[in-house]
PDB file of C-alpha atoms and ligand atoms in Angstrom:
ATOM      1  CA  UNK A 262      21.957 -12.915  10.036  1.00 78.00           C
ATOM      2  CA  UNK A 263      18.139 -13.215  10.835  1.00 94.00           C
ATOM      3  CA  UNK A 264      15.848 -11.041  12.749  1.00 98.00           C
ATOM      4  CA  UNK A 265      14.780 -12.023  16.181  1.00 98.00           C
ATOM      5  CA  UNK A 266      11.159 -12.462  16.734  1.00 98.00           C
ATOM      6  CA  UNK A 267       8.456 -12.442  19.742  1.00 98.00           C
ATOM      7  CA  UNK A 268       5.463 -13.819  19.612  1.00 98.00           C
ATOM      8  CA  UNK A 269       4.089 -12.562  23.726  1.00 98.00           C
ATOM      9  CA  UNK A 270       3.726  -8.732  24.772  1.00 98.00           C
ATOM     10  CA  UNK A 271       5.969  -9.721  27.740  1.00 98.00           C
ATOM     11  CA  UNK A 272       8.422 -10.319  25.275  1.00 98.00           C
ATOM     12  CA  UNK A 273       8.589  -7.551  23.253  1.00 98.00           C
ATOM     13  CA  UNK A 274       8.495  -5.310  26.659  1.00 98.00           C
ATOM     14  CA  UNK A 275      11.539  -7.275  27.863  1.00 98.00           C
ATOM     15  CA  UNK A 276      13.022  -6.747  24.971  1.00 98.00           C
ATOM     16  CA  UNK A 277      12.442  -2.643  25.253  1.00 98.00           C
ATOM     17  CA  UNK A 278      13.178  -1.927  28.686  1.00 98.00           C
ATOM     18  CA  UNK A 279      16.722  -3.074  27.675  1.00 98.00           C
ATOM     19  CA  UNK A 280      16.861  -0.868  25.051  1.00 98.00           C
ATOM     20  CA  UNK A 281      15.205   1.786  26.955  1.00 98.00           C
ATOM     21  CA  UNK A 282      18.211   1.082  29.673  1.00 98.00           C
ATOM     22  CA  UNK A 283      20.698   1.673  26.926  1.00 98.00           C
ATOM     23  CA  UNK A 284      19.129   5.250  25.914  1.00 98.00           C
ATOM     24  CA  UNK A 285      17.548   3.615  22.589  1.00 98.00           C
ATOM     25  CA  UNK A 286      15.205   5.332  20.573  1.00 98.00           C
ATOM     26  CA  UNK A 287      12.563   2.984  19.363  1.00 98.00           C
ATOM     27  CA  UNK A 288      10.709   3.079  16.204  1.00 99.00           C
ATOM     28  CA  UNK A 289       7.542   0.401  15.084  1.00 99.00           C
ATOM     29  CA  UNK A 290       6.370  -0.326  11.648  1.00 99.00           C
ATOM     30  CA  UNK A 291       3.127  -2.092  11.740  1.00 99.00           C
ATOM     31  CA  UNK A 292       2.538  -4.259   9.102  1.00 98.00           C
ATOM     32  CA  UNK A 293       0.451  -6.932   8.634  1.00 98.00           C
ATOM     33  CA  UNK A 294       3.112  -9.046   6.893  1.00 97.00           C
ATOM     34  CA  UNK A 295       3.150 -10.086   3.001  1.00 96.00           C
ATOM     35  CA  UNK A 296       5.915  -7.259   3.009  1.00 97.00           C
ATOM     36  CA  UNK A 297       6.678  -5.477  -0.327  1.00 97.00           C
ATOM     37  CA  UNK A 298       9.096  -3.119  -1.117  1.00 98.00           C
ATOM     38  CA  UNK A 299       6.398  -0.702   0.902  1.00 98.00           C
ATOM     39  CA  UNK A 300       7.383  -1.869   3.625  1.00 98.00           C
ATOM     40  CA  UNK A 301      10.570  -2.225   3.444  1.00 98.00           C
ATOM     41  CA  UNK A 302      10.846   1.625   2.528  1.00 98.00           C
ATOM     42  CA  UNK A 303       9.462   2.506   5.597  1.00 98.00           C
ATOM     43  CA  UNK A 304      11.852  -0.289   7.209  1.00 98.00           C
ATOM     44  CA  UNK A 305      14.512   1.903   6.112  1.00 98.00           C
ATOM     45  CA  UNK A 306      13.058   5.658   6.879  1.00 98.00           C
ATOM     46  CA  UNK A 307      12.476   3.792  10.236  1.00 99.00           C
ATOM     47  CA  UNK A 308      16.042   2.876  10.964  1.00 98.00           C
ATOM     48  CA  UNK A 309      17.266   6.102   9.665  1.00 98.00           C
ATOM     49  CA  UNK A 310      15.685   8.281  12.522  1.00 98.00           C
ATOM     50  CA  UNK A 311      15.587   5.548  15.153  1.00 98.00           C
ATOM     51  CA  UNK A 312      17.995   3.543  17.073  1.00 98.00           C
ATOM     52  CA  UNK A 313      15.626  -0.012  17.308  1.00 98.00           C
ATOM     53  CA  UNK A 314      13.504  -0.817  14.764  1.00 98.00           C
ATOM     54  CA  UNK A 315      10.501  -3.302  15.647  1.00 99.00           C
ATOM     55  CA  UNK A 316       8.300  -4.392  12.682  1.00 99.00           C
ATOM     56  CA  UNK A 317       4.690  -5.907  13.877  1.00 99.00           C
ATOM     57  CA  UNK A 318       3.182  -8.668  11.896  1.00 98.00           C
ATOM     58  CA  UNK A 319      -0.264  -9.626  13.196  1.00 98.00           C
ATOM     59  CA  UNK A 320      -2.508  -9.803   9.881  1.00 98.00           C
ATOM     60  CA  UNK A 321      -5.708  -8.651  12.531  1.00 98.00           C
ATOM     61  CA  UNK A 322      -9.056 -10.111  12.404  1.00 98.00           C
ATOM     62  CA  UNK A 323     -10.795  -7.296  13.478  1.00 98.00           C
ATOM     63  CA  UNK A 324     -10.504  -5.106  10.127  1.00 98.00           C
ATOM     64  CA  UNK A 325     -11.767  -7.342   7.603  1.00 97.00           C
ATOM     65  CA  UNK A 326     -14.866  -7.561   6.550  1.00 92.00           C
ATOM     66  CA  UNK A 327     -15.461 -10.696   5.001  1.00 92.00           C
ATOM     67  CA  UNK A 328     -13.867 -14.235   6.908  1.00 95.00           C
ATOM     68  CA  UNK A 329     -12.932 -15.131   3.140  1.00 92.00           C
ATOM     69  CA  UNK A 330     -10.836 -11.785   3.071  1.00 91.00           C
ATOM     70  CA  UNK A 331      -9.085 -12.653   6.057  1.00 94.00           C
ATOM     71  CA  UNK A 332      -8.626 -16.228   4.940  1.00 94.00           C
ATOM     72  CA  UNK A 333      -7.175 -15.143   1.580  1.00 89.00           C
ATOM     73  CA  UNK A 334      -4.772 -12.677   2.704  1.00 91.00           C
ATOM     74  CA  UNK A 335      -1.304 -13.951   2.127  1.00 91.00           C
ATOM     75  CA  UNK A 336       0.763 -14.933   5.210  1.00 94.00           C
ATOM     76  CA  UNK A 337       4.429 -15.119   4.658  1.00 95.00           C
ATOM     77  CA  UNK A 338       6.011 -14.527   7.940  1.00 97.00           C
ATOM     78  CA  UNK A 339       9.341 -16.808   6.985  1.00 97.00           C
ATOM     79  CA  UNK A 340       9.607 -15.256   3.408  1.00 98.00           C
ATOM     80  CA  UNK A 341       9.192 -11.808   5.331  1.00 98.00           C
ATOM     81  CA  UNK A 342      11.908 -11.866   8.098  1.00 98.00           C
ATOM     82  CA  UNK A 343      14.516 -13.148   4.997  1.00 98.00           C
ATOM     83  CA  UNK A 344      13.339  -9.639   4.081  1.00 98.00           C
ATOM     84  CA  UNK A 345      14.090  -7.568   7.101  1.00 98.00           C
ATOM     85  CA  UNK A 346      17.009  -9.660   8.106  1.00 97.00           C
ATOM     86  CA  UNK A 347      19.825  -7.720   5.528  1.00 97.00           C
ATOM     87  CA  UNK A 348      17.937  -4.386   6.135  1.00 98.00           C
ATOM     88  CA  UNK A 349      18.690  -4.439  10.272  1.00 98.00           C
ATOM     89  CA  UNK A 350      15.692  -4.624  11.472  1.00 98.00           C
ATOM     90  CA  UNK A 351      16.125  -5.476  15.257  1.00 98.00           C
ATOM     91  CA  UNK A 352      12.773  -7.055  16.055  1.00 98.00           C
ATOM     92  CA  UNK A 353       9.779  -8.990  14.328  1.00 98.00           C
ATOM     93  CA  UNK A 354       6.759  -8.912  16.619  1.00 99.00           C
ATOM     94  CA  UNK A 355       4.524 -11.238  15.711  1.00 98.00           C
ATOM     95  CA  UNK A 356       2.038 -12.472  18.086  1.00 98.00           C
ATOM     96  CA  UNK A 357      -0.676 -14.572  17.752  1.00 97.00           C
ATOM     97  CA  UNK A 358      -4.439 -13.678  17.795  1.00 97.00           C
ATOM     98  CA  UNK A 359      -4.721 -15.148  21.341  1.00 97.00           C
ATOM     99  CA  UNK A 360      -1.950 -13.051  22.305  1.00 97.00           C
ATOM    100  CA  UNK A 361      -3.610  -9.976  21.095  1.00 98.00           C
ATOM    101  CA  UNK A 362      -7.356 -10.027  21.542  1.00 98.00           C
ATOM    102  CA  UNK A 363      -7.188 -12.887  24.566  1.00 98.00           C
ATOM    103  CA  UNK A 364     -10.696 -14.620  26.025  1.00 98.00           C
ATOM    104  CA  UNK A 365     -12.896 -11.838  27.496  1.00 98.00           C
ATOM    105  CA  UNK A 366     -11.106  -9.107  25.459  1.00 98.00           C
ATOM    106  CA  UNK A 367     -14.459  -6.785  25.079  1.00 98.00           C
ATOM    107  CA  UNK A 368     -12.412  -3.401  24.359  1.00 98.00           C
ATOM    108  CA  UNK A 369     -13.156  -1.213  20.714  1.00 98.00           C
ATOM    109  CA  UNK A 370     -11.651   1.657  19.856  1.00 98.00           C
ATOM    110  CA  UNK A 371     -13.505   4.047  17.253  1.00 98.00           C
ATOM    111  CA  UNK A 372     -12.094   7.200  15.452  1.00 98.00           C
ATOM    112  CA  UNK A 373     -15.170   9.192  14.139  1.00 98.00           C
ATOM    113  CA  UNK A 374     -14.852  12.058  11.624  1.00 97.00           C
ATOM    114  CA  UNK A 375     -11.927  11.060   9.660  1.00 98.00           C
ATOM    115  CA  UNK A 376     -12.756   7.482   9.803  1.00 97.00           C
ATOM    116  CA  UNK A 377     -16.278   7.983   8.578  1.00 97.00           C
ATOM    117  CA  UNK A 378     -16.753   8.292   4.809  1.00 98.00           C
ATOM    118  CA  UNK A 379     -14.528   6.797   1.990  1.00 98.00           C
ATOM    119  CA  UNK A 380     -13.586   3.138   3.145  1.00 98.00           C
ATOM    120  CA  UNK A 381     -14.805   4.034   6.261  1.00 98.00           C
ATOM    121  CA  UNK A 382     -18.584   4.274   4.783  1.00 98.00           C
ATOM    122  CA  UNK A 383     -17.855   0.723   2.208  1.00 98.00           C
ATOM    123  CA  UNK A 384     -15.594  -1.133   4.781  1.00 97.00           C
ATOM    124  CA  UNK A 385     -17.954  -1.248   8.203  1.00 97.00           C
ATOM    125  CA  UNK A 386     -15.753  -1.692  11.336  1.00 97.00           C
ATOM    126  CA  UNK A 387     -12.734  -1.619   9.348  1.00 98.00           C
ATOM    127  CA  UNK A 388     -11.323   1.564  11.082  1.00 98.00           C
ATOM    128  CA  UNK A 389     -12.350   0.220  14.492  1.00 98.00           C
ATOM    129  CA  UNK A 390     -10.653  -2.756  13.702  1.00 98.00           C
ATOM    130  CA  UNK A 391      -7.080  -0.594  12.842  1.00 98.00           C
ATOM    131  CA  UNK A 392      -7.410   1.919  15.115  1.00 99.00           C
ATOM    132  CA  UNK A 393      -7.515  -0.871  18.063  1.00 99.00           C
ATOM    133  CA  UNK A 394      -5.039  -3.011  17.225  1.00 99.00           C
ATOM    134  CA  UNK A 395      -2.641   0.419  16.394  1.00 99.00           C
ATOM    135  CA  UNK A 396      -3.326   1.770  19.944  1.00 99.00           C
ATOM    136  CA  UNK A 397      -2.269  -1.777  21.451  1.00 98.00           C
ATOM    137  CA  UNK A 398       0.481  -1.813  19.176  1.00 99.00           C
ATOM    138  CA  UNK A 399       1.691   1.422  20.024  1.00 99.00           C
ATOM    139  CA  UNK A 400       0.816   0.722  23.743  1.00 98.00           C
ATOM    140  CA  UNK A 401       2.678  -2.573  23.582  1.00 98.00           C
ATOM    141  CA  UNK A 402       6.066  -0.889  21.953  1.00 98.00           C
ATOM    142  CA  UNK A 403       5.763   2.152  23.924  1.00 98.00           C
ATOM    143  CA  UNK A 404       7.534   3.415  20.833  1.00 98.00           C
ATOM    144  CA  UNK A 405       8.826   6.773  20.361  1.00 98.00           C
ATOM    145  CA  UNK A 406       7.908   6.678  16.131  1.00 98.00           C
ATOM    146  CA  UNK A 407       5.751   5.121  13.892  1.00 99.00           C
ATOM    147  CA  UNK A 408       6.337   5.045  10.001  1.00 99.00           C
ATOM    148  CA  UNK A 409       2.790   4.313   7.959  1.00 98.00           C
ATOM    149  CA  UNK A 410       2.562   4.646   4.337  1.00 98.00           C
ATOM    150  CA  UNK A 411       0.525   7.658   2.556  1.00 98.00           C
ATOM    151  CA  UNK A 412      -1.089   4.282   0.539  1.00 98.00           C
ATOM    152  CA  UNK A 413      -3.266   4.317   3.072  1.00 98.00           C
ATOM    153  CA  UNK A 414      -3.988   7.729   3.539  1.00 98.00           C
ATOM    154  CA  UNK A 415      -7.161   7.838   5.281  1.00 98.00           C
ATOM    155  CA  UNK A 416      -5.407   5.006   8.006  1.00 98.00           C
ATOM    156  CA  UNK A 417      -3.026   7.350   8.504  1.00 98.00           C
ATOM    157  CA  UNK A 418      -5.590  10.256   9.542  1.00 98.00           C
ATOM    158  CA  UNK A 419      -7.455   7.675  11.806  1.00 98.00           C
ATOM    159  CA  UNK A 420      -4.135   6.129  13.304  1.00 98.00           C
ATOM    160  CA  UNK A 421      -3.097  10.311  14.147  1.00 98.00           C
ATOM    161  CA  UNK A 422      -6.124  11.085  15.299  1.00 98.00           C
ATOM    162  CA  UNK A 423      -6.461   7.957  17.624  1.00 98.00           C
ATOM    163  CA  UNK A 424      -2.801   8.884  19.473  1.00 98.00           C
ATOM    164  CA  UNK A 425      -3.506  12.385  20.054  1.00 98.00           C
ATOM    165  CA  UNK A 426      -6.681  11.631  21.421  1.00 98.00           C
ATOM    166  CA  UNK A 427      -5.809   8.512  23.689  1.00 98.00           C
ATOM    167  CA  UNK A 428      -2.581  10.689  24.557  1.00 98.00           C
ATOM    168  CA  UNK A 429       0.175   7.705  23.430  1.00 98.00           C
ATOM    169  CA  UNK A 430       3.239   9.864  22.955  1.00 98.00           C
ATOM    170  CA  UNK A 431       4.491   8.709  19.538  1.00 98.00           C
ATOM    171  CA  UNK A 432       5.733  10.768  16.576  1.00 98.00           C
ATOM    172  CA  UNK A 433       3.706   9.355  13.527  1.00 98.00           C
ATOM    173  CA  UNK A 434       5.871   9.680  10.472  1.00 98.00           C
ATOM    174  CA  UNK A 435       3.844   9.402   7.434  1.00 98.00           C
ATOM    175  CA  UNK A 436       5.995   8.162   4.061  1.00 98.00           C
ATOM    176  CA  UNK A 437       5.418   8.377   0.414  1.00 98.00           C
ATOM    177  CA  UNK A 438       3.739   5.932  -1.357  1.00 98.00           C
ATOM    178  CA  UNK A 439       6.046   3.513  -3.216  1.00 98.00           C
ATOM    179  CA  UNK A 440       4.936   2.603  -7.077  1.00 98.00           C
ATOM    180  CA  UNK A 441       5.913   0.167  -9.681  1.00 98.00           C
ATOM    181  CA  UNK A 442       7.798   1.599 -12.719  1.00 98.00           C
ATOM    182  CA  UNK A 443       4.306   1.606 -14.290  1.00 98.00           C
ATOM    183  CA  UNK A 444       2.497   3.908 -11.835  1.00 98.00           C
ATOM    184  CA  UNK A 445       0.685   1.230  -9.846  1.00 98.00           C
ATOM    185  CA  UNK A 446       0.687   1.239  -6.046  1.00 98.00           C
ATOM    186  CA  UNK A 447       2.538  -1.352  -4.582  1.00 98.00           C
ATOM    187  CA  UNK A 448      -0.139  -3.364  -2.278  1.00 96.00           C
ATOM    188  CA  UNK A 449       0.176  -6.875  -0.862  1.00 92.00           C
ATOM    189  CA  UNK A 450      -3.587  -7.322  -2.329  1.00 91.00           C
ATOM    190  CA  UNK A 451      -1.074  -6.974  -6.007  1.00 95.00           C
ATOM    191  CA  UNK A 452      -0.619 -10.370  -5.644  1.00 92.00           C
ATOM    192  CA  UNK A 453      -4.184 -11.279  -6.483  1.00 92.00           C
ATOM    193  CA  UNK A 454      -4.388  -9.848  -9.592  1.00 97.00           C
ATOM    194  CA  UNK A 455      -4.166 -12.396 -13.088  1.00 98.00           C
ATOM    195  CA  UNK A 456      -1.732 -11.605 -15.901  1.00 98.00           C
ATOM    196  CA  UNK A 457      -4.488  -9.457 -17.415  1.00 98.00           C
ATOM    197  CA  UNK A 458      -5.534  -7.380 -14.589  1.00 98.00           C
ATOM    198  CA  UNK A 459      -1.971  -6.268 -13.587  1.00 98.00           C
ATOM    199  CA  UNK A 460      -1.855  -4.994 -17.436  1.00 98.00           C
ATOM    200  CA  UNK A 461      -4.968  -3.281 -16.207  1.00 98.00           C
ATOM    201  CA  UNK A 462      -4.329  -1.693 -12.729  1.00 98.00           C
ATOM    202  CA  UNK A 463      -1.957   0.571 -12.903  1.00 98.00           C
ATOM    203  CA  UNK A 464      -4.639   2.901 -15.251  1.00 98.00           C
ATOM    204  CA  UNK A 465      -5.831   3.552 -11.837  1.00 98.00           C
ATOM    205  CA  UNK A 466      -3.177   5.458 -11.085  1.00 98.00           C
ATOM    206  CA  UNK A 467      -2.480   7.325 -13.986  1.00 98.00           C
ATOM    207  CA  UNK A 468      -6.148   8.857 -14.246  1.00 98.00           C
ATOM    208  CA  UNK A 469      -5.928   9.801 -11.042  1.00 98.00           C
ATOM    209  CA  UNK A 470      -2.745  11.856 -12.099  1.00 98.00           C
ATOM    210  CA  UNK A 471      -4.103  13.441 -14.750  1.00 98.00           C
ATOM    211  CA  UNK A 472      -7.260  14.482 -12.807  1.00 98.00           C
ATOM    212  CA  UNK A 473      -5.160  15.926  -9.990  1.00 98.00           C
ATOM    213  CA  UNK A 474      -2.655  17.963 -12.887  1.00 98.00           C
ATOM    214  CA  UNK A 475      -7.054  19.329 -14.215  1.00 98.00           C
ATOM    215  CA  UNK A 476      -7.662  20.069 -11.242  1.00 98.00           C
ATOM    216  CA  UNK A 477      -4.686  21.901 -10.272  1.00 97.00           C
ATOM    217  CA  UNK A 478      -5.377  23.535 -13.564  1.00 97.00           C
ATOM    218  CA  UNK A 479      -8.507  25.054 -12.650  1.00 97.00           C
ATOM    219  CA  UNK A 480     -10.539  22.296 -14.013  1.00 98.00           C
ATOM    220  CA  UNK A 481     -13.808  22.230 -12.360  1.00 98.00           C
ATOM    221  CA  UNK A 482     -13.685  19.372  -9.552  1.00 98.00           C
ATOM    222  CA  UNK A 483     -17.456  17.769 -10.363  1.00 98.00           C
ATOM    223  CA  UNK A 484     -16.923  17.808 -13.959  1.00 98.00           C
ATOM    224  CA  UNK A 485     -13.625  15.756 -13.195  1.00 98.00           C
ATOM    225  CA  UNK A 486     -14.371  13.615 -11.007  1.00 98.00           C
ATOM    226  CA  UNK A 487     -17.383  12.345 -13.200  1.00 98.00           C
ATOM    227  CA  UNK A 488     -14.963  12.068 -16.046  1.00 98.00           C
ATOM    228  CA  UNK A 489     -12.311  10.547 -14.183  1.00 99.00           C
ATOM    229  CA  UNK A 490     -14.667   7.868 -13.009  1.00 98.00           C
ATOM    230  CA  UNK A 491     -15.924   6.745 -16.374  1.00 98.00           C
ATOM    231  CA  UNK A 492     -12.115   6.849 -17.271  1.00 98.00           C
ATOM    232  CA  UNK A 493     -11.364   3.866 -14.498  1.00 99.00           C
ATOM    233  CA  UNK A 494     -14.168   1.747 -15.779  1.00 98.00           C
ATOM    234  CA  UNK A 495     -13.838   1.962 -19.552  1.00 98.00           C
ATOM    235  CA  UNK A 496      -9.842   0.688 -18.635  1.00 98.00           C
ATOM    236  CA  UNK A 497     -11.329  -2.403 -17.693  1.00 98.00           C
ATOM    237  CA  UNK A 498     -11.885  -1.866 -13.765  1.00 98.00           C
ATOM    238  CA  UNK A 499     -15.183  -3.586 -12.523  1.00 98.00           C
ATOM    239  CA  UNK A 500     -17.037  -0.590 -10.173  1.00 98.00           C
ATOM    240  CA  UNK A 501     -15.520   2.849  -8.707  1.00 98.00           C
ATOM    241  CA  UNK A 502     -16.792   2.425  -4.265  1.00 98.00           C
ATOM    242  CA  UNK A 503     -15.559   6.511  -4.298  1.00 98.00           C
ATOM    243  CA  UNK A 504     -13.328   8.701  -6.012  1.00 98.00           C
ATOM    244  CA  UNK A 505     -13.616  12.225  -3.996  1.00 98.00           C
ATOM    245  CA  UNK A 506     -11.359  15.331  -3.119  1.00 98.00           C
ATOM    246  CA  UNK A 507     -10.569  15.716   0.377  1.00 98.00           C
ATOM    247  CA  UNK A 508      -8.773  18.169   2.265  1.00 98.00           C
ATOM    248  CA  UNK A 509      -5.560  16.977   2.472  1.00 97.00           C
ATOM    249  CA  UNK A 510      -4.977  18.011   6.431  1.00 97.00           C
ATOM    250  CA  UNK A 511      -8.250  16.902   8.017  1.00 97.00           C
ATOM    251  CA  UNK A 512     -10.061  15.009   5.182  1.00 98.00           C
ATOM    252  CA  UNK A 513     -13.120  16.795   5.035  1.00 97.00           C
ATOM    253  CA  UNK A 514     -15.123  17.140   1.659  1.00 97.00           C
ATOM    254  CA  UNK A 515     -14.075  19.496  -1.313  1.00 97.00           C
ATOM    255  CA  UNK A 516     -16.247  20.257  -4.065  1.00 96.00           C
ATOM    256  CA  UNK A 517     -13.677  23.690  -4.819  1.00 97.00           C
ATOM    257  CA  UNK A 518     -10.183  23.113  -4.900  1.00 98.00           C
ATOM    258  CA  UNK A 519      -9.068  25.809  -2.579  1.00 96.00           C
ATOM    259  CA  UNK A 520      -6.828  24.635  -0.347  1.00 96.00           C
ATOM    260  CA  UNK A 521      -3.941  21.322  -0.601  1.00 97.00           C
ATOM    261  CA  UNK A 522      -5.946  18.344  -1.232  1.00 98.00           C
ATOM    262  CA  UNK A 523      -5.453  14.491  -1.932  1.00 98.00           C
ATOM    263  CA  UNK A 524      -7.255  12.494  -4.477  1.00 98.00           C
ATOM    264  CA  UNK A 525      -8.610   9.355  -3.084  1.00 99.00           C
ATOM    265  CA  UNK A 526     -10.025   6.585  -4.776  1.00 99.00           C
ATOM    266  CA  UNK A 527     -10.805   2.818  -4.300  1.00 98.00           C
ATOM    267  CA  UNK A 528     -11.964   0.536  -7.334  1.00 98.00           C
ATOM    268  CA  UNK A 529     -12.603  -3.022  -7.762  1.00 98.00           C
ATOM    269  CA  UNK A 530     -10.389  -5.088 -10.141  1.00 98.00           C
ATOM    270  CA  UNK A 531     -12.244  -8.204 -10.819  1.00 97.00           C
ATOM    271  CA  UNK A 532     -11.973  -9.447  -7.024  1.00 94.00           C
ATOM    272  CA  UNK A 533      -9.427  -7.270  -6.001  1.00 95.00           C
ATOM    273  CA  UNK A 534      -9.974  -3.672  -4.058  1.00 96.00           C
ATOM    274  CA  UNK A 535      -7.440  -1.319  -4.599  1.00 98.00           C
ATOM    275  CA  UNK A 536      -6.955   2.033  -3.263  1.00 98.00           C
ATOM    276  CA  UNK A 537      -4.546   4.728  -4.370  1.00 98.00           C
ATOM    277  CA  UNK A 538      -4.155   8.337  -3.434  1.00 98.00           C
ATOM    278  CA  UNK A 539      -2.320  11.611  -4.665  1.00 98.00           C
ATOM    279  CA  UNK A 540      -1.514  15.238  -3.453  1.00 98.00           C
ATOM    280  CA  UNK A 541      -3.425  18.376  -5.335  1.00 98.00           C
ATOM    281  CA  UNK A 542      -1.252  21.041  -4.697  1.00 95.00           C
ATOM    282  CA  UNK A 543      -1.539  24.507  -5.939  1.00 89.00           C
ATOM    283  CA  UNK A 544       0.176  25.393  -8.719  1.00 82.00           C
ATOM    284  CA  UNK A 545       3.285  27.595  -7.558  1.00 74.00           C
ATOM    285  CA  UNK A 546       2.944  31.230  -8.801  1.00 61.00           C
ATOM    286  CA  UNK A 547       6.101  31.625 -11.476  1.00 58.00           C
ATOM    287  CA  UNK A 548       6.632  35.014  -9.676  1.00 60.00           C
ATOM    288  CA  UNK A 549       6.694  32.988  -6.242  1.00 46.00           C
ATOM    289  CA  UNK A 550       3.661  34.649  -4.675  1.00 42.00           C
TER     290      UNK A 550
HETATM  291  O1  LIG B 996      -1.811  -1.062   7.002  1.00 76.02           O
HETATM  292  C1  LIG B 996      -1.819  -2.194   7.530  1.00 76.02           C
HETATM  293  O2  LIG B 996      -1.095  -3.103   7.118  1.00 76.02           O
HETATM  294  C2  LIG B 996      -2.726  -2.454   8.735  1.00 76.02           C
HETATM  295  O3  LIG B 996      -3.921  -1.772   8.601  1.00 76.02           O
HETATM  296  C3  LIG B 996      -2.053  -2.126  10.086  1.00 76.02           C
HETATM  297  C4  LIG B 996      -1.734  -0.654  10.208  1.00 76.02           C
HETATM  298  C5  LIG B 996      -0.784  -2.950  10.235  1.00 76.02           C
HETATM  299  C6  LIG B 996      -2.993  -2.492  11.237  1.00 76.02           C
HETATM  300  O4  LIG B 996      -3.323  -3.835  11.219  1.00 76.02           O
END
């Protein structure tokens, strides 16, 4: 069994307007290929609430920032349809950059607030770049859901934020990060890391933990955050770009932790960026209060 794929908007809207005609409910995953068990978790939250599943891979020009990123990033389209295939997938859209940003194509569109700050302030353009090629994705599937990982957590504010605003009706279902047994992420930017930095990265993740249980604690947030950073680069990572407490509903900057919040940081391995986020919840009162 292998999963069909379009390469042409015309296509993929052929190929909806059937299952529209059947009563379908359609769900997309964007991805940009190199799919990891990530992926394929929200593959599978995807097919639970929806009746078509459509996974985009279109590794987009438009959100790196450096032509040698883009050129390194790993594409893998065969190795990823033997992926979705035994899942059930229905559809792998993956068009070509002519496809998607054709001659003449002079349209940008920008998210500000939650796409300012963290990567938005280290990666220039990088959210413009998303939130574009999400809003034609979204356009092009006219899809009722779409899954995103909390990985990305500020994406996922910019991609929300972007729908409402444009007025695409979409659900957008936001899913748990998937880790490795040791704590670390799971990125397809992994991939890049030597023997010696994997033994490395996943220290990212476990001092954020523990500064998120302080925290939680009552620990005072600057003190943390200061301590947490020296933390990352004494385990061997290379330079923190930010490691702040944000609101966890609208992003915006906490220096008290008084309200739900997410730790977010991003750190350079050597010549890999990783990112990694986690809740900081209140404690729940034993009594229940
Ligand atoms: O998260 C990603 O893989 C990409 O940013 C996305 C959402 C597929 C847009 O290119």
């Amino acid at each position: 069994m292998s999963v069909p794929i379009v390469r042409t908007p015309a296509e993929l809207r052929a190929t909806v307007a059937e299952w529209w005609s059947q009563g379908a409910r359609v769900a997309v995953v964007p991805t940009m290929g190199a799919l990891h068990e990530g992926h394929l978790s929200l593959v599978r939250a995807a097919l639970e609430k929806a009746d078509r599943v459509i996974v985009t891979l279109f590794v987009n020009p438009k959100q790196f920032n450096s032509a040698a990123d883009l050129a390194a990033y790993p594409r893998t389209e065969e190795a990823d349809a033997a992926k979705l295939a035994p899942l059930g997938a229905h559809l792998l859209y993956a068009p070509d950059a002519s496809e998607m940003y054709p001659k003449g194509f002079a349209t940008a569109v920008s998210v500000t607030g939650v796409g300012e700050g963290l990567c938005g302030a280290f990666r220039p353009g990088h959210f413009d770049g998303v939130a574009t090629v999400v809003a034609k994705l979204f356009l092009q599937t006219g899809a009722d859901f779409a899954f995103f990982g909390e990985k990305d957590f500020q994406q996922l504010h910019v991609v929300r934020c972007m729908a409402r605003d444009l007025d695409i009706p979409i659900r957008i279902v936001p899913c748990q990060t998937v880790r490795e047994a040791d704590g670390l992420a799971l990125s397809s930017r992994n991939v890049r890391l030597s023997s010696a930095e994997r033994q490395i990265a996943p220290k990212l993740a476990s001092i954020l933990f523990g500064a998120a249980e302080l925290i939680t604690g009552g620990a005072s947030v600057a003190e943390t955050l200061v301590d947490a950073r020296l933390m990352i680069v004494a385990a061997g990572y290379t330079r923190v770009e930010y490691l702040e407490l944000r609101a966890g509903e609208d992003l915006s900057p906490m220096r008290e932790f008084n309200r739900p919040a997410r730790l977010l940081v991003a750190a350079w391995l050597g010549e890999t960026r990783l990112i990694d986020n986690v809740n900081v919840l209140p404690k729940q009162s034993p009594h229940g209060s």
